[in-house]
Amino acid sequence: MPSNAEIAKDTIEQFRKIQDFMIAAKKENATETYAILKKEYLSLKALLNVIGVNLIDIDIMKE
Protein backbone atom coordinates (compact mmCIF):
# COMPACT_ATOMS: atom_id res chain seq x y z
CA MET A 1 0.00 0.00 0.00
CA PRO A 2 1.47 3.39 -0.98
CA SER A 3 2.33 5.88 1.73
CA ASN A 4 0.76 9.32 1.95
CA ALA A 5 4.02 10.81 0.67
CA GLU A 6 3.94 8.55 -2.41
CA ILE A 7 0.29 9.40 -3.07
CA ALA A 8 1.03 13.13 -2.69
CA LYS A 9 4.06 12.93 -5.00
CA ASP A 10 2.13 11.08 -7.71
CA THR A 11 -0.88 13.39 -7.46
CA ILE A 12 1.29 16.52 -7.57
CA GLU A 13 2.98 15.22 -10.73
CA GLN A 14 -0.41 14.53 -12.32
CA PHE A 15 -1.64 17.97 -11.24
CA ARG A 16 1.37 19.65 -12.85
CA LYS A 17 0.87 17.74 -16.11
CA ILE A 18 -2.85 18.53 -16.26
CA GLN A 19 -2.09 22.23 -15.81
CA ASP A 20 0.47 22.09 -18.64
CA PHE A 21 -2.13 20.47 -20.91
CA MET A 22 -4.75 23.05 -19.86
CA ILE A 23 -2.40 25.91 -20.75
CA ALA A 24 -1.72 24.35 -24.17
CA ALA A 25 -5.44 23.73 -24.78
CA LYS A 26 -6.24 27.32 -23.85
CA LYS A 27 -3.56 28.65 -26.24
CA GLU A 28 -4.98 26.49 -29.04
CA ASN A 29 -8.54 27.55 -28.18
CA ALA A 30 -9.46 23.88 -27.72
CA THR A 31 -12.49 24.53 -25.54
CA GLU A 32 -13.78 20.95 -25.41
CA THR A 33 -10.37 19.58 -24.50
CA TYR A 34 -9.94 22.32 -21.90
CA ALA A 35 -13.29 21.42 -20.31
CA ILE A 36 -12.31 17.74 -20.05
CA LEU A 37 -8.93 18.64 -18.55
CA LYS A 38 -10.59 21.02 -16.10
CA LYS A 39 -12.66 18.16 -14.66
CA GLU A 40 -9.49 16.17 -14.00
CA TYR A 41 -7.78 19.29 -12.63
CA LEU A 42 -10.61 19.86 -10.14
CA SER A 43 -10.56 16.22 -9.03
CA LEU A 44 -6.82 16.29 -8.47
CA LYS A 45 -7.08 19.63 -6.68
CA ALA A 46 -9.73 18.21 -4.34
CA LEU A 47 -7.58 15.16 -3.61
CA LEU A 48 -4.54 17.32 -2.89
CA ASN A 49 -6.62 19.44 -0.50
CA VAL A 50 -7.85 16.34 1.32
CA ILE A 51 -4.32 15.02 1.86
CA GLY A 52 -3.18 18.44 3.07
CA VAL A 53 -0.99 19.64 0.20
CA ASN A 54 -0.54 23.42 0.09
CA LEU A 55 -1.55 24.46 -3.43
CA ILE A 56 -0.45 28.10 -3.25
CA ASP A 57 2.82 27.53 -5.13
CA ILE A 58 1.78 24.71 -7.45
CA ASP A 59 -1.67 25.85 -8.63
CA ILE A 60 -0.91 27.83 -11.78
CA MET A 61 -4.47 27.85 -13.11
CA LYS A 62 -6.10 29.13 -9.89
CA GLU A 63 -9.53 27.87 -10.98
mmCIF file of N, CA and C in Angstrom:
data_model
loop_
_atom_site.group_PDB
_atom_site.id
_atom_site.type_symbol
_atom_site.label_atom_id
_atom_site.label_comp_id
_atom_site.label_asym_id
_atom_site.label_seq_id
_atom_site.Cartn_x
_atom_site.Cartn_y
_atom_site.Cartn_z
ATOM 1 N N MET A 1 0.849 -1.181 0.000
ATOM 2 C CA MET A 1 0.000 0.000 0.000
ATOM 3 C C MET A 1 0.895 1.245 0.000
ATOM 4 N N PRO A 2 0.619 2.188 -0.906
ATOM 5 C CA PRO A 2 1.470 3.387 -0.981
ATOM 6 C C PRO A 2 1.299 4.287 0.250
ATOM 7 N N SER A 3 2.366 4.946 0.603
ATOM 8 C CA SER A 3 2.326 5.880 1.729
ATOM 9 C C SER A 3 1.681 7.193 1.287
ATOM 10 N N ASN A 4 1.341 8.012 2.262
ATOM 11 C CA ASN A 4 0.765 9.325 1.951
ATOM 12 C C ASN A 4 1.732 10.165 1.121
ATOM 13 N N ALA A 5 3.019 10.051 1.421
ATOM 14 C CA ALA A 5 4.023 10.808 0.669
ATOM 15 C C ALA A 5 4.057 10.367 -0.791
ATOM 16 N N GLU A 6 3.949 9.061 -1.036
ATOM 17 C CA GLU A 6 3.940 8.551 -2.414
ATOM 18 C C GLU A 6 2.681 8.997 -3.157
ATOM 19 N N ILE A 7 1.553 8.953 -2.470
ATOM 20 C CA ILE A 7 0.289 9.404 -3.072
ATOM 21 C C ILE A 7 0.379 10.891 -3.405
ATOM 22 N N ALA A 8 0.893 11.685 -2.470
ATOM 23 C CA ALA A 8 1.026 13.126 -2.691
ATOM 24 C C ALA A 8 1.958 13.402 -3.861
ATOM 25 N N LYS A 9 3.094 12.718 -3.915
ATOM 26 C CA LYS A 9 4.064 12.926 -4.998
ATOM 27 C C LYS A 9 3.440 12.612 -6.355
ATOM 28 N N ASP A 10 2.768 11.477 -6.453
ATOM 29 C CA ASP A 10 2.128 11.077 -7.712
ATOM 30 C C ASP A 10 1.032 12.066 -8.114
ATOM 31 N N THR A 11 0.218 12.470 -7.164
ATOM 32 C CA THR A 11 -0.879 13.392 -7.457
ATOM 33 C C THR A 11 -0.355 14.766 -7.849
ATOM 34 N N ILE A 12 0.694 15.231 -7.210
ATOM 35 C CA ILE A 12 1.295 16.518 -7.568
ATOM 36 C C ILE A 12 1.833 16.474 -8.992
ATOM 37 N N GLU A 13 2.468 15.374 -9.356
ATOM 38 C CA GLU A 13 2.979 15.225 -10.731
ATOM 39 C C GLU A 13 1.835 15.241 -11.743
ATOM 40 N N GLN A 14 0.761 14.526 -11.440
ATOM 41 C CA GLN A 14 -0.410 14.528 -12.319
ATOM 42 C C GLN A 14 -1.011 15.928 -12.420
ATOM 43 N N PHE A 15 -1.080 16.620 -11.291
ATOM 44 C CA PHE A 15 -1.638 17.972 -11.235
ATOM 45 C C PHE A 15 -0.822 18.920 -12.111
ATOM 46 N N ARG A 16 0.497 18.804 -12.034
ATOM 47 C CA ARG A 16 1.373 19.649 -12.855
ATOM 48 C C ARG A 16 1.146 19.380 -14.342
ATOM 49 N N LYS A 17 1.069 18.104 -14.706
ATOM 50 C CA LYS A 17 0.868 17.737 -16.107
ATOM 51 C C LYS A 17 -0.471 18.239 -16.629
ATOM 52 N N ILE A 18 -1.517 18.071 -15.840
ATOM 53 C CA ILE A 18 -2.849 18.533 -16.263
ATOM 54 C C ILE A 18 -2.828 20.035 -16.500
ATOM 55 N N GLN A 19 -2.160 20.777 -15.628
ATOM 56 C CA GLN A 19 -2.085 22.230 -15.810
ATOM 57 C C GLN A 19 -1.323 22.589 -17.092
ATOM 58 N N ASP A 20 -0.258 21.858 -17.384
ATOM 59 C CA ASP A 20 0.473 22.092 -18.638
ATOM 60 C C ASP A 20 -0.437 21.857 -19.845
ATOM 61 N N PHE A 21 -1.200 20.763 -19.808
ATOM 62 C CA PHE A 21 -2.133 20.471 -20.906
ATOM 63 C C PHE A 21 -3.228 21.527 -21.003
ATOM 64 N N MET A 22 -3.712 22.010 -19.858
ATOM 65 C CA MET A 22 -4.750 23.053 -19.862
ATOM 66 C C MET A 22 -4.228 24.338 -20.493
ATOM 67 N N ILE A 23 -2.994 24.695 -20.178
ATOM 68 C CA ILE A 23 -2.397 25.908 -20.752
ATOM 69 C C ILE A 23 -2.284 25.759 -22.267
ATOM 70 N N ALA A 24 -1.837 24.593 -22.728
ATOM 71 C CA ALA A 24 -1.723 24.349 -24.168
ATOM 72 C C ALA A 24 -3.093 24.374 -24.838
ATOM 73 N N ALA A 25 -4.084 23.758 -24.211
ATOM 74 C CA ALA A 25 -5.440 23.735 -24.782
ATOM 75 C C ALA A 25 -6.007 25.143 -24.863
ATOM 76 N N LYS A 26 -5.748 25.945 -23.848
ATOM 77 C CA LYS A 26 -6.243 27.325 -23.847
ATOM 78 C C LYS A 26 -5.594 28.134 -24.979
ATOM 79 N N LYS A 27 -4.272 27.952 -25.166
ATOM 80 C CA LYS A 27 -3.558 28.646 -26.243
ATOM 81 C C LYS A 27 -4.115 28.272 -27.606
ATOM 82 N N GLU A 28 -4.476 26.995 -27.756
ATOM 83 C CA GLU A 28 -4.980 26.494 -29.040
ATOM 84 C C GLU A 28 -6.483 26.710 -29.197
ATOM 85 N N ASN A 29 -7.102 27.312 -28.181
ATOM 86 C CA ASN A 29 -8.540 27.552 -28.180
ATOM 87 C C ASN A 29 -9.327 26.242 -28.327
ATOM 88 N N ALA A 30 -8.820 25.197 -27.698
ATOM 89 C CA ALA A 30 -9.462 23.881 -27.724
ATOM 90 C C ALA A 30 -10.413 23.791 -26.531
ATOM 91 N N THR A 31 -11.574 24.382 -26.672
ATOM 92 C CA THR A 31 -12.491 24.531 -25.543
ATOM 93 C C THR A 31 -13.012 23.202 -25.005
ATOM 94 N N GLU A 32 -13.295 22.254 -25.882
ATOM 95 C CA GLU A 32 -13.784 20.953 -25.406
ATOM 96 C C GLU A 32 -12.693 20.207 -24.646
ATOM 97 N N THR A 33 -11.496 20.233 -25.177
ATOM 98 C CA THR A 33 -10.367 19.583 -24.505
ATOM 99 C C THR A 33 -10.107 20.254 -23.158
ATOM 100 N N TYR A 34 -10.153 21.573 -23.129
ATOM 101 C CA TYR A 34 -9.939 22.318 -21.895
ATOM 102 C C TYR A 34 -10.971 21.920 -20.842
ATOM 103 N N ALA A 35 -12.223 21.786 -21.242
ATOM 104 C CA ALA A 35 -13.291 21.420 -20.309
ATOM 105 C C ALA A 35 -13.052 20.030 -19.715
ATOM 106 N N ILE A 36 -12.605 19.096 -20.534
ATOM 107 C CA ILE A 36 -12.308 17.741 -20.051
ATOM 108 C C ILE A 36 -11.139 17.785 -19.066
ATOM 109 N N LEU A 37 -10.101 18.520 -19.425
ATOM 110 C CA LEU A 37 -8.935 18.641 -18.549
ATOM 111 C C LEU A 37 -9.292 19.329 -17.235
ATOM 112 N N LYS A 38 -10.196 20.291 -17.307
ATOM 113 C CA LYS A 38 -10.590 21.018 -16.100
ATOM 114 C C LYS A 38 -11.266 20.087 -15.089
ATOM 115 N N LYS A 39 -12.040 19.128 -15.570
ATOM 116 C CA LYS A 39 -12.662 18.159 -14.665
ATOM 117 C C LYS A 39 -11.592 17.370 -13.911
ATOM 118 N N GLU A 40 -10.580 16.924 -14.632
ATOM 119 C CA GLU A 40 -9.486 16.173 -14.004
ATOM 120 C C GLU A 40 -8.714 17.075 -13.045
ATOM 121 N N TYR A 41 -8.476 18.311 -13.462
ATOM 122 C CA TYR A 41 -7.783 19.294 -12.626
ATOM 123 C C TYR A 41 -8.523 19.486 -11.301
ATOM 124 N N LEU A 42 -9.832 19.641 -11.359
ATOM 125 C CA LEU A 42 -10.615 19.864 -10.144
ATOM 126 C C LEU A 42 -10.603 18.630 -9.236
ATOM 127 N N SER A 43 -10.636 17.450 -9.830
ATOM 128 C CA SER A 43 -10.563 16.220 -9.035
ATOM 129 C C SER A 43 -9.218 16.102 -8.326
ATOM 130 N N LEU A 44 -8.154 16.357 -9.068
ATOM 131 C CA LEU A 44 -6.819 16.294 -8.469
ATOM 132 C C LEU A 44 -6.643 17.365 -7.395
ATOM 133 N N LYS A 45 -7.181 18.540 -7.650
ATOM 134 C CA LYS A 45 -7.085 19.633 -6.682
ATOM 135 C C LYS A 45 -7.814 19.262 -5.388
ATOM 136 N N ALA A 46 -8.979 18.643 -5.516
ATOM 137 C CA ALA A 46 -9.727 18.213 -4.342
ATOM 138 C C ALA A 46 -8.944 17.161 -3.559
ATOM 139 N N LEU A 47 -8.370 16.204 -4.267
ATOM 140 C CA LEU A 47 -7.580 15.160 -3.610
ATOM 141 C C LEU A 47 -6.380 15.753 -2.875
ATOM 142 N N LEU A 48 -5.697 16.685 -3.528
ATOM 143 C CA LEU A 48 -4.542 17.322 -2.888
ATOM 144 C C LEU A 48 -4.965 18.090 -1.636
ATOM 145 N N ASN A 49 -6.114 18.732 -1.683
ATOM 146 C CA ASN A 49 -6.619 19.436 -0.498
ATOM 147 C C ASN A 49 -6.906 18.462 0.630
ATOM 148 N N VAL A 50 -7.510 17.329 0.305
ATOM 149 C CA VAL A 50 -7.854 16.336 1.320
ATOM 150 C C VAL A 50 -6.605 15.794 2.007
ATOM 151 N N ILE A 51 -5.534 15.578 1.242
ATOM 152 C CA ILE A 51 -4.318 15.020 1.860
ATOM 153 C C ILE A 51 -3.403 16.108 2.431
ATOM 154 N N GLY A 52 -3.874 17.356 2.372
ATOM 155 C CA GLY A 52 -3.182 18.436 3.068
ATOM 156 C C GLY A 52 -2.046 19.100 2.320
ATOM 157 N N VAL A 53 -2.038 18.999 0.990
ATOM 158 C CA VAL A 53 -0.986 19.641 0.199
ATOM 159 C C VAL A 53 -1.330 21.119 0.014
ATOM 160 N N ASN A 54 -0.367 21.986 0.288
ATOM 161 C CA ASN A 54 -0.540 23.420 0.087
ATOM 162 C C ASN A 54 -0.431 23.723 -1.405
ATOM 163 N N LEU A 55 -1.497 24.238 -1.990
ATOM 164 C CA LEU A 55 -1.554 24.462 -3.434
ATOM 165 C C LEU A 55 -1.094 25.857 -3.864
ATOM 166 N N ILE A 56 -0.774 26.709 -2.918
ATOM 167 C CA ILE A 56 -0.447 28.100 -3.252
ATOM 168 C C ILE A 56 0.637 28.190 -4.322
ATOM 169 N N ASP A 57 1.700 27.431 -4.192
ATOM 170 C CA ASP A 57 2.821 27.533 -5.130
ATOM 171 C C ASP A 57 2.675 26.668 -6.372
ATOM 172 N N ILE A 58 1.843 25.633 -6.321
ATOM 173 C CA ILE A 58 1.782 24.707 -7.453
ATOM 174 C C ILE A 58 0.527 24.885 -8.326
ATOM 175 N N ASP A 59 -0.442 25.665 -7.867
ATOM 176 C CA ASP A 59 -1.670 25.852 -8.632
ATOM 177 C C ASP A 59 -1.522 27.055 -9.558
ATOM 178 N N ILE A 60 -1.116 26.783 -10.781
ATOM 179 C CA ILE A 60 -0.909 27.833 -11.777
ATOM 180 C C ILE A 60 -2.227 28.369 -12.302
ATOM 181 N N MET A 61 -3.201 27.489 -12.478
ATOM 182 C CA MET A 61 -4.469 27.854 -13.106
ATOM 183 C C MET A 61 -5.350 28.687 -12.172
ATOM 184 N N LYS A 62 -5.326 28.411 -10.899
ATOM 185 C CA LYS A 62 -6.105 29.128 -9.891
ATOM 186 C C LYS A 62 -7.603 29.109 -10.199
ATOM 187 N N GLU A 63 -8.092 27.975 -10.668
ATOM 188 C CA GLU A 63 -9.532 27.867 -10.977
ATOM 189 C C GLU A 63 -10.233 27.070 -9.911
#
